[in-house]
Amino acid sequence: RSVYDDQPNAHQRFMEKLDACIRNHDREIEKMCNFHHQGFVDAITELLKVRADAEKLKVQVTDTNRRLQDAGKEVIAQTEEIIRCRVQQRNITTVVEKLQLCLPVLEMYSKLKEQMNVKRYYSALKTMEQLENLYLPRVSQYRFCQIMIENLPKLREEIKEISMSDLKDFLESIRKHSDRIGETAMKQAQQQKTFSTALQKQNNVNYGRNMHLGRNRILESKNEMTLKRTFEEDDEHEEEILTAQDLVDFSPVYRCLHIYSVLGDGEIFENYYRKQRRKQARLVLQPQSSMHETVEGYRRYFSQIVGFFVVEDHILHVTQGLVTRTYTDELWNMALSKIIAVLRTHSSYCSDPDLVLELKNLIVVFADTLQGYGFPVNRLFDLLFEIRDQYNETLLKKWSGLFRDIFEADNYSPIPVANEEEYKIVTSKFPFQDPELDKQSFPKKLPMSQSVPQIYIQVKEFIYASLKFSESLHRSSTEIDDMLRKSTNLLLTRTLSSCLQNLIKKPHIGLTELVQIIINTTHLEQACKYLEDFISNITNISQVTVHTARLYGLSTFKDARHAAEGEIYTKLNQKIDEFIQIADYDWTMSESDGRASGYLMDLINFLRSTFQVFTHLPGKVAQTACMSACQHLSTSLMQMLLDSELKQISMGAIQQFNLDVIQCELFASSEPVPGFQGDTLQLAFIDLRQVRHWLLVFILLISPFDQSRTTSKYLRVNPGTALTLLEKMRDSSKKNNIFAQFRKNDRDKQKLIETVVKQLRSLVNGMSQHT
């Protein structure tokens, strides 16, 4: 520092002083070397001696170094390998540590993928939640984690879409297989009901023992055998029976519900599910146009509905909130209204009672099945009462045809029985009792014809058919008894009565058939009390019960009998008219034949034979028919005289007509039907008799008409009738006696006729003015 501090030429002076210092040191070294020279020479000498050894040593060191280097190469290589291994080990340790953090994430993600593949979507969502909340935050710095984080929302959407697709497939499958589900449920309900009914019958030893016919007991035993056989088969195949729920895999619904619940969209899913099921309900409730034609159509319709509500009931009980009782009740009420409307419409097209009965059984099973699932079905049973009326109508139509066939096939002759066996066969079918007939020996004839026992059997068959519908309606025996009696009354008062009325009006039914019909109705009327006993035996309801209805068969058969009687009178009159129409009078004949006309004798013979058939009729009926026929014959003969087309009547024709009237009076006095008092039957011809007598007297005596009506013996001769006849006789007399004006007697007679005609005309005119 002091060198640089001196100024100027400080550096030069420093260097000069340094050289001087060096020279001083060199002199000191030389002095020291001179002092130690001998030692130095000795050292050099020794150094030279050492030189050779040093060369050897150098060679040895070089050799050693070479050998050492050669030997160290392997060590170096091993050392480098060790270093590399330790670096790898350190890296591995680091990687292991990092992988231990990433491995759970990868395992969870792999698990997620596996769950997605096996469609365990709810578990996959749980795995996603664990990944997001627990595992991914630890290794979020890695790129693959970022990819995972980005993929998780996509996977959630995929799960929602897949689960919704599965749900749609489930809904479609349910829609297609609802009928099978419902059929299984209905079959189980029917088996349960059959089993309960069998137990009830088994507990009630006397069930059905008081049936009226033995045939019923045979049918009952057959039913018990069939039921026992059915139970045995059910026991054998009990393990194979599946419930309705076993037929459906509800996992898509559960998965979708859980998935949407986890994703916070449970309400969206519930609304979607309910909306789709409502649509399906409308489709299920829509019937086919030809459903009413076959039982299978109704069965498929009911099965689909039952299947639908069985699924909804199962969803209601195994899920929370997806469907509620309020929702199912609302859906059921809507469905029930539609079902009732459909059944009411389609059942009205059913004309086959067997089909209506099958429909009733299906409705009962349908109602029992849904009632077992907690749905109210009272309206269905109310509908059954409407269908019962429909069923009764179809029965009435069917039995109307049966009655017509029976009436058409009947020969309307008493039933012949050749021996006791045949007699028992008839009486086993129809409750006939006649002590007087029992005393007669075989062969003999029963008074009624074949149609009577057949009608009686068919009425009982109708009661059986009506009873079939009343079963399983959850009604008391009193109500069933009342229903049976009402339907039987309809059969008697409407169907059978109508068939009888139509039968009576048919043209081919003659007088003999009408007589037999009256006899038949009498026996059918007597059998009504046995029908009442028959119904009481079926229902176990005594006839002395206050509310027990009575059968109206008495009035039915009385009306039919009165109609038949009236038809007898009508047909008799028609037959008389037919005979009258073939009457071929020559009203201009000069003299009579001296005997009655042939047509009249044929008519009288016909009436005699006809009235002999009437011996089986009640006395009043035969008497009324005979009186009616005689009155009609008298009126017809009178009308023949007064016919406006008949312009002239000769005296010979009057005499011939007189002979005919005499035959009619003789027929009336011969008492063709017993029971008339005195000359009651002859009074039918009194008007004709007086006209005939008056004409004969007038012809023979030319007596004027007595105007004092109160004392005349021809009181029943009407002035108008007398006037008409006299005019026809006058015209005939003028035409036939062209020379009468030249004979005084004829002129007097003609004048007298003219006088009487004038008197009668004035009398008739006076009576008409007074009237």
mmCIF file of C-alpha atoms in Angstrom, residues 517-682:
data_model
loop_
_atom_site.group_PDB
_atom_site.id
_atom_site.type_symbol
_atom_site.label_atom_id
_atom_site.label_comp_id
_atom_site.label_asym_id
_atom_site.label_seq_id
_atom_site.Cartn_x
_atom_site.Cartn_y
_atom_site.Cartn_z
ATOM 1 C CA ILE A 517 -153.573 -77.103 -24.736
ATOM 2 C CA ILE A 518 -156.290 -76.203 -22.242
ATOM 3 C CA ILE A 519 -155.792 -79.551 -20.498
ATOM 4 C CA ASN A 520 -152.007 -79.055 -20.512
ATOM 5 C CA THR A 521 -152.229 -75.598 -18.976
ATOM 6 C CA THR A 522 -154.453 -76.956 -16.243
ATOM 7 C CA HIS A 523 -151.823 -79.507 -15.232
ATOM 8 C CA LEU A 524 -148.995 -76.984 -15.525
ATOM 9 C CA GLU A 525 -150.935 -74.644 -13.288
ATOM 10 C CA GLN A 526 -151.293 -77.402 -10.686
ATOM 11 C CA ALA A 527 -147.517 -78.036 -10.871
ATOM 12 C CA CYS A 528 -146.609 -74.477 -9.875
ATOM 13 C CA LYS A 529 -146.691 -75.336 -6.193
ATOM 14 C CA TYR A 530 -144.095 -78.053 -6.827
ATOM 15 C CA LEU A 531 -141.863 -75.482 -8.514
ATOM 16 C CA GLU A 532 -142.130 -73.299 -5.421
ATOM 17 C CA ASP A 533 -141.121 -76.268 -3.278
ATOM 18 C CA PHE A 534 -138.272 -76.942 -5.671
ATOM 19 C CA ILE A 535 -136.909 -73.392 -5.286
ATOM 20 C CA SER A 536 -137.297 -73.572 -1.508
ATOM 21 C CA ASN A 537 -135.315 -76.813 -1.395
ATOM 22 C CA ILE A 538 -132.506 -75.272 -3.418
ATOM 23 C CA THR A 539 -132.204 -72.104 -1.334
ATOM 24 C CA ASN A 540 -133.201 -73.576 2.042
ATOM 25 C CA ILE A 541 -135.721 -70.767 2.442
ATOM 26 C CA SER A 542 -139.116 -71.775 3.743
ATOM 27 C CA GLN A 543 -142.177 -70.654 1.826
ATOM 28 C CA VAL A 544 -143.740 -69.354 5.023
ATOM 29 C CA THR A 545 -141.147 -66.583 5.121
ATOM 30 C CA VAL A 546 -142.781 -63.180 4.973
ATOM 31 C CA HIS A 547 -140.601 -61.878 2.134
ATOM 32 C CA THR A 548 -140.843 -64.985 -0.028
ATOM 33 C CA ALA A 549 -142.318 -64.151 -3.432
ATOM 34 C CA ARG A 550 -144.900 -66.379 -5.051
ATOM 35 C CA LEU A 551 -144.913 -67.734 -8.574
ATOM 36 C CA TYR A 552 -147.370 -66.151 -10.961
ATOM 37 C CA GLY A 553 -147.969 -69.341 -12.914
ATOM 38 C CA LEU A 554 -151.614 -69.453 -11.951
ATOM 39 C CA SER A 555 -152.476 -66.253 -13.756
ATOM 40 C CA THR A 556 -150.181 -67.195 -16.668
ATOM 41 C CA PHE A 557 -151.879 -70.487 -17.359
ATOM 42 C CA LYS A 558 -155.314 -69.053 -16.715
ATOM 43 C CA ASP A 559 -154.706 -66.356 -19.307
ATOM 44 C CA ALA A 560 -153.409 -68.952 -21.761
ATOM 45 C CA ARG A 561 -156.418 -71.117 -21.064
ATOM 46 C CA HIS A 562 -158.786 -68.215 -21.636
ATOM 47 C CA ALA A 563 -156.970 -67.383 -24.873
ATOM 48 C CA ALA A 564 -157.242 -71.004 -25.992
ATOM 49 C CA GLU A 565 -160.912 -71.016 -25.123
ATOM 50 C CA GLY A 566 -161.424 -67.829 -27.104
ATOM 51 C CA GLU A 567 -159.491 -69.344 -30.003
ATOM 52 C CA ILE A 568 -161.713 -72.406 -29.817
ATOM 53 C CA TYR A 569 -164.756 -70.187 -30.169
ATOM 54 C CA THR A 570 -163.081 -68.307 -33.024
ATOM 55 C CA LYS A 571 -162.005 -71.440 -34.882
ATOM 56 C CA LEU A 572 -165.437 -72.999 -34.437
ATOM 57 C CA ASN A 573 -166.988 -69.914 -35.936
ATOM 58 C CA GLN A 574 -164.420 -69.919 -38.746
ATOM 59 C CA LYS A 575 -165.218 -73.541 -39.470
ATOM 60 C CA ILE A 576 -168.933 -72.738 -39.508
ATOM 61 C CA ASP A 577 -168.188 -69.887 -41.908
ATOM 62 C CA GLU A 578 -166.322 -72.321 -44.160
ATOM 63 C CA PHE A 579 -169.350 -74.600 -44.290
ATOM 64 C CA ILE A 580 -171.654 -71.640 -44.859
ATOM 65 C CA GLN A 581 -169.457 -70.451 -47.729
ATOM 66 C CA ILE A 582 -169.941 -73.725 -49.599
ATOM 67 C CA ALA A 583 -173.702 -73.479 -49.226
ATOM 68 C CA ASP A 584 -175.139 -73.418 -52.738
ATOM 69 C CA TYR A 585 -178.728 -72.232 -52.326
ATOM 70 C CA ASP A 586 -180.928 -71.769 -55.351
ATOM 71 C CA TRP A 587 -182.920 -68.850 -54.054
ATOM 72 C CA THR A 588 -185.192 -68.979 -57.042
ATOM 73 C CA MET A 589 -186.165 -72.655 -56.715
ATOM 74 C CA SER A 590 -189.848 -73.356 -57.089
ATOM 75 C CA GLU A 591 -189.913 -76.215 -54.583
ATOM 76 C CA SER A 592 -187.594 -77.479 -51.838
ATOM 77 C CA ASP A 593 -185.639 -80.773 -51.960
ATOM 78 C CA GLY A 594 -187.657 -82.200 -49.098
ATOM 79 C CA ARG A 595 -184.565 -82.687 -46.924
ATOM 80 C CA ALA A 596 -181.960 -80.504 -45.292
ATOM 81 C CA SER A 597 -179.024 -79.175 -47.332
ATOM 82 C CA GLY A 598 -175.925 -81.362 -47.548
ATOM 83 C CA TYR A 599 -173.541 -78.652 -46.319
ATOM 84 C CA LEU A 600 -175.614 -78.168 -43.183
ATOM 85 C CA MET A 601 -175.687 -81.871 -42.408
ATOM 86 C CA ASP A 602 -171.905 -81.992 -42.796
ATOM 87 C CA LEU A 603 -171.617 -78.999 -40.512
ATOM 88 C CA ILE A 604 -173.817 -80.594 -37.872
ATOM 89 C CA ASN A 605 -171.856 -83.863 -38.045
ATOM 90 C CA PHE A 606 -168.636 -81.880 -37.643
ATOM 91 C CA LEU A 607 -170.024 -80.080 -34.614
ATOM 92 C CA ARG A 608 -171.159 -83.355 -33.040
ATOM 93 C CA SER A 609 -167.721 -84.963 -33.400
ATOM 94 C CA THR A 610 -166.017 -81.798 -32.195
ATOM 95 C CA PHE A 611 -168.167 -81.517 -29.101
ATOM 96 C CA GLN A 612 -167.405 -85.136 -28.277
ATOM 97 C CA VAL A 613 -163.734 -84.137 -28.023
ATOM 98 C CA PHE A 614 -164.786 -81.379 -25.638
ATOM 99 C CA THR A 615 -165.718 -83.955 -23.007
ATOM 100 C CA HIS A 616 -162.211 -83.540 -21.504
ATOM 101 C CA LEU A 617 -162.714 -79.816 -21.129
ATOM 102 C CA PRO A 618 -164.255 -78.160 -18.103
ATOM 103 C CA GLY A 619 -168.051 -78.153 -18.442
ATOM 104 C CA LYS A 620 -168.431 -74.397 -18.749
ATOM 105 C CA VAL A 621 -165.877 -74.222 -21.555
ATOM 106 C CA ALA A 622 -167.616 -76.901 -23.612
ATOM 107 C CA GLN A 623 -171.033 -75.344 -22.974
ATOM 108 C CA THR A 624 -169.803 -71.884 -23.899
ATOM 109 C CA ALA A 625 -168.200 -73.221 -27.077
ATOM 110 C CA CYS A 626 -171.421 -75.030 -28.032
ATOM 111 C CA MET A 627 -173.577 -71.981 -27.309
ATOM 112 C CA SER A 628 -171.181 -69.723 -29.213
ATOM 113 C CA ALA A 629 -171.202 -72.067 -32.227
ATOM 114 C CA CYS A 630 -175.009 -72.274 -32.288
ATOM 115 C CA GLN A 631 -175.362 -68.510 -31.963
ATOM 116 C CA HIS A 632 -172.850 -67.943 -34.731
ATOM 117 C CA LEU A 633 -174.600 -70.484 -36.953
ATOM 118 C CA SER A 634 -177.908 -68.762 -36.338
ATOM 119 C CA THR A 635 -176.437 -65.355 -37.071
ATOM 120 C CA SER A 636 -174.709 -66.633 -40.217
ATOM 121 C CA LEU A 637 -177.938 -68.156 -41.552
ATOM 122 C CA MET A 638 -179.779 -64.930 -40.815
ATOM 123 C CA GLN A 639 -177.090 -62.921 -42.602
ATOM 124 C CA MET A 640 -177.403 -65.290 -45.538
ATOM 125 C CA LEU A 641 -181.082 -64.314 -45.849
ATOM 126 C CA LEU A 642 -180.351 -60.635 -45.423
ATOM 127 C CA ASP A 643 -177.351 -60.522 -47.766
ATOM 128 C CA SER A 644 -177.546 -57.355 -49.837
ATOM 129 C CA GLU A 645 -176.403 -59.215 -52.938
ATOM 130 C CA LEU A 646 -179.383 -61.525 -52.618
ATOM 131 C CA LYS A 647 -182.115 -59.657 -54.480
ATOM 132 C CA GLN A 648 -184.854 -62.285 -54.756
ATOM 133 C CA ILE A 649 -186.072 -65.191 -52.612
ATOM 134 C CA SER A 650 -188.618 -67.678 -53.848
ATOM 135 C CA MET A 651 -191.070 -69.521 -51.673
ATOM 136 C CA GLY A 652 -189.349 -72.819 -52.474
ATOM 137 C CA ALA A 653 -186.074 -71.417 -51.207
ATOM 138 C CA ILE A 654 -187.803 -70.281 -48.039
ATOM 139 C CA GLN A 655 -189.136 -73.799 -47.550
ATOM 140 C CA GLN A 656 -185.648 -75.286 -48.141
ATOM 141 C CA PHE A 657 -184.182 -72.820 -45.697
ATOM 142 C CA ASN A 658 -186.881 -73.863 -43.224
ATOM 143 C CA LEU A 659 -185.749 -77.479 -43.437
ATOM 144 C CA ASP A 660 -182.180 -76.410 -42.653
ATOM 145 C CA VAL A 661 -183.260 -74.379 -39.659
ATOM 146 C CA ILE A 662 -185.284 -77.344 -38.380
ATOM 147 C CA GLN A 663 -182.092 -79.458 -38.489
ATOM 148 C CA CYS A 664 -180.262 -76.803 -36.512
ATOM 149 C CA GLU A 665 -182.997 -76.823 -33.886
ATOM 150 C CA LEU A 666 -182.930 -80.596 -33.733
ATOM 151 C CA PHE A 667 -179.163 -80.471 -33.211
ATOM 152 C CA ALA A 668 -179.602 -77.960 -30.388
ATOM 153 C CA SER A 669 -182.294 -80.060 -28.734
ATOM 154 C CA SER A 670 -180.109 -83.232 -28.937
ATOM 155 C CA GLU A 671 -177.840 -81.815 -26.157
ATOM 156 C CA PRO A 672 -174.479 -82.208 -27.950
ATOM 157 C CA VAL A 673 -172.788 -80.948 -24.797
ATOM 158 C CA PRO A 674 -174.258 -82.039 -21.470
ATOM 159 C CA GLY A 675 -175.056 -79.587 -18.742
ATOM 160 C CA PHE A 676 -177.507 -77.173 -20.419
ATOM 161 C CA GLN A 677 -180.631 -76.457 -18.454
ATOM 162 C CA GLY A 678 -183.917 -76.792 -20.283
ATOM 163 C CA ASP A 679 -184.010 -75.283 -23.752
ATOM 164 C CA THR A 680 -181.097 -72.890 -23.147
ATOM 165 C CA LEU A 681 -179.222 -74.045 -26.248
ATOM 166 C CA GLN A 682 -182.354 -73.789 -28.412
#
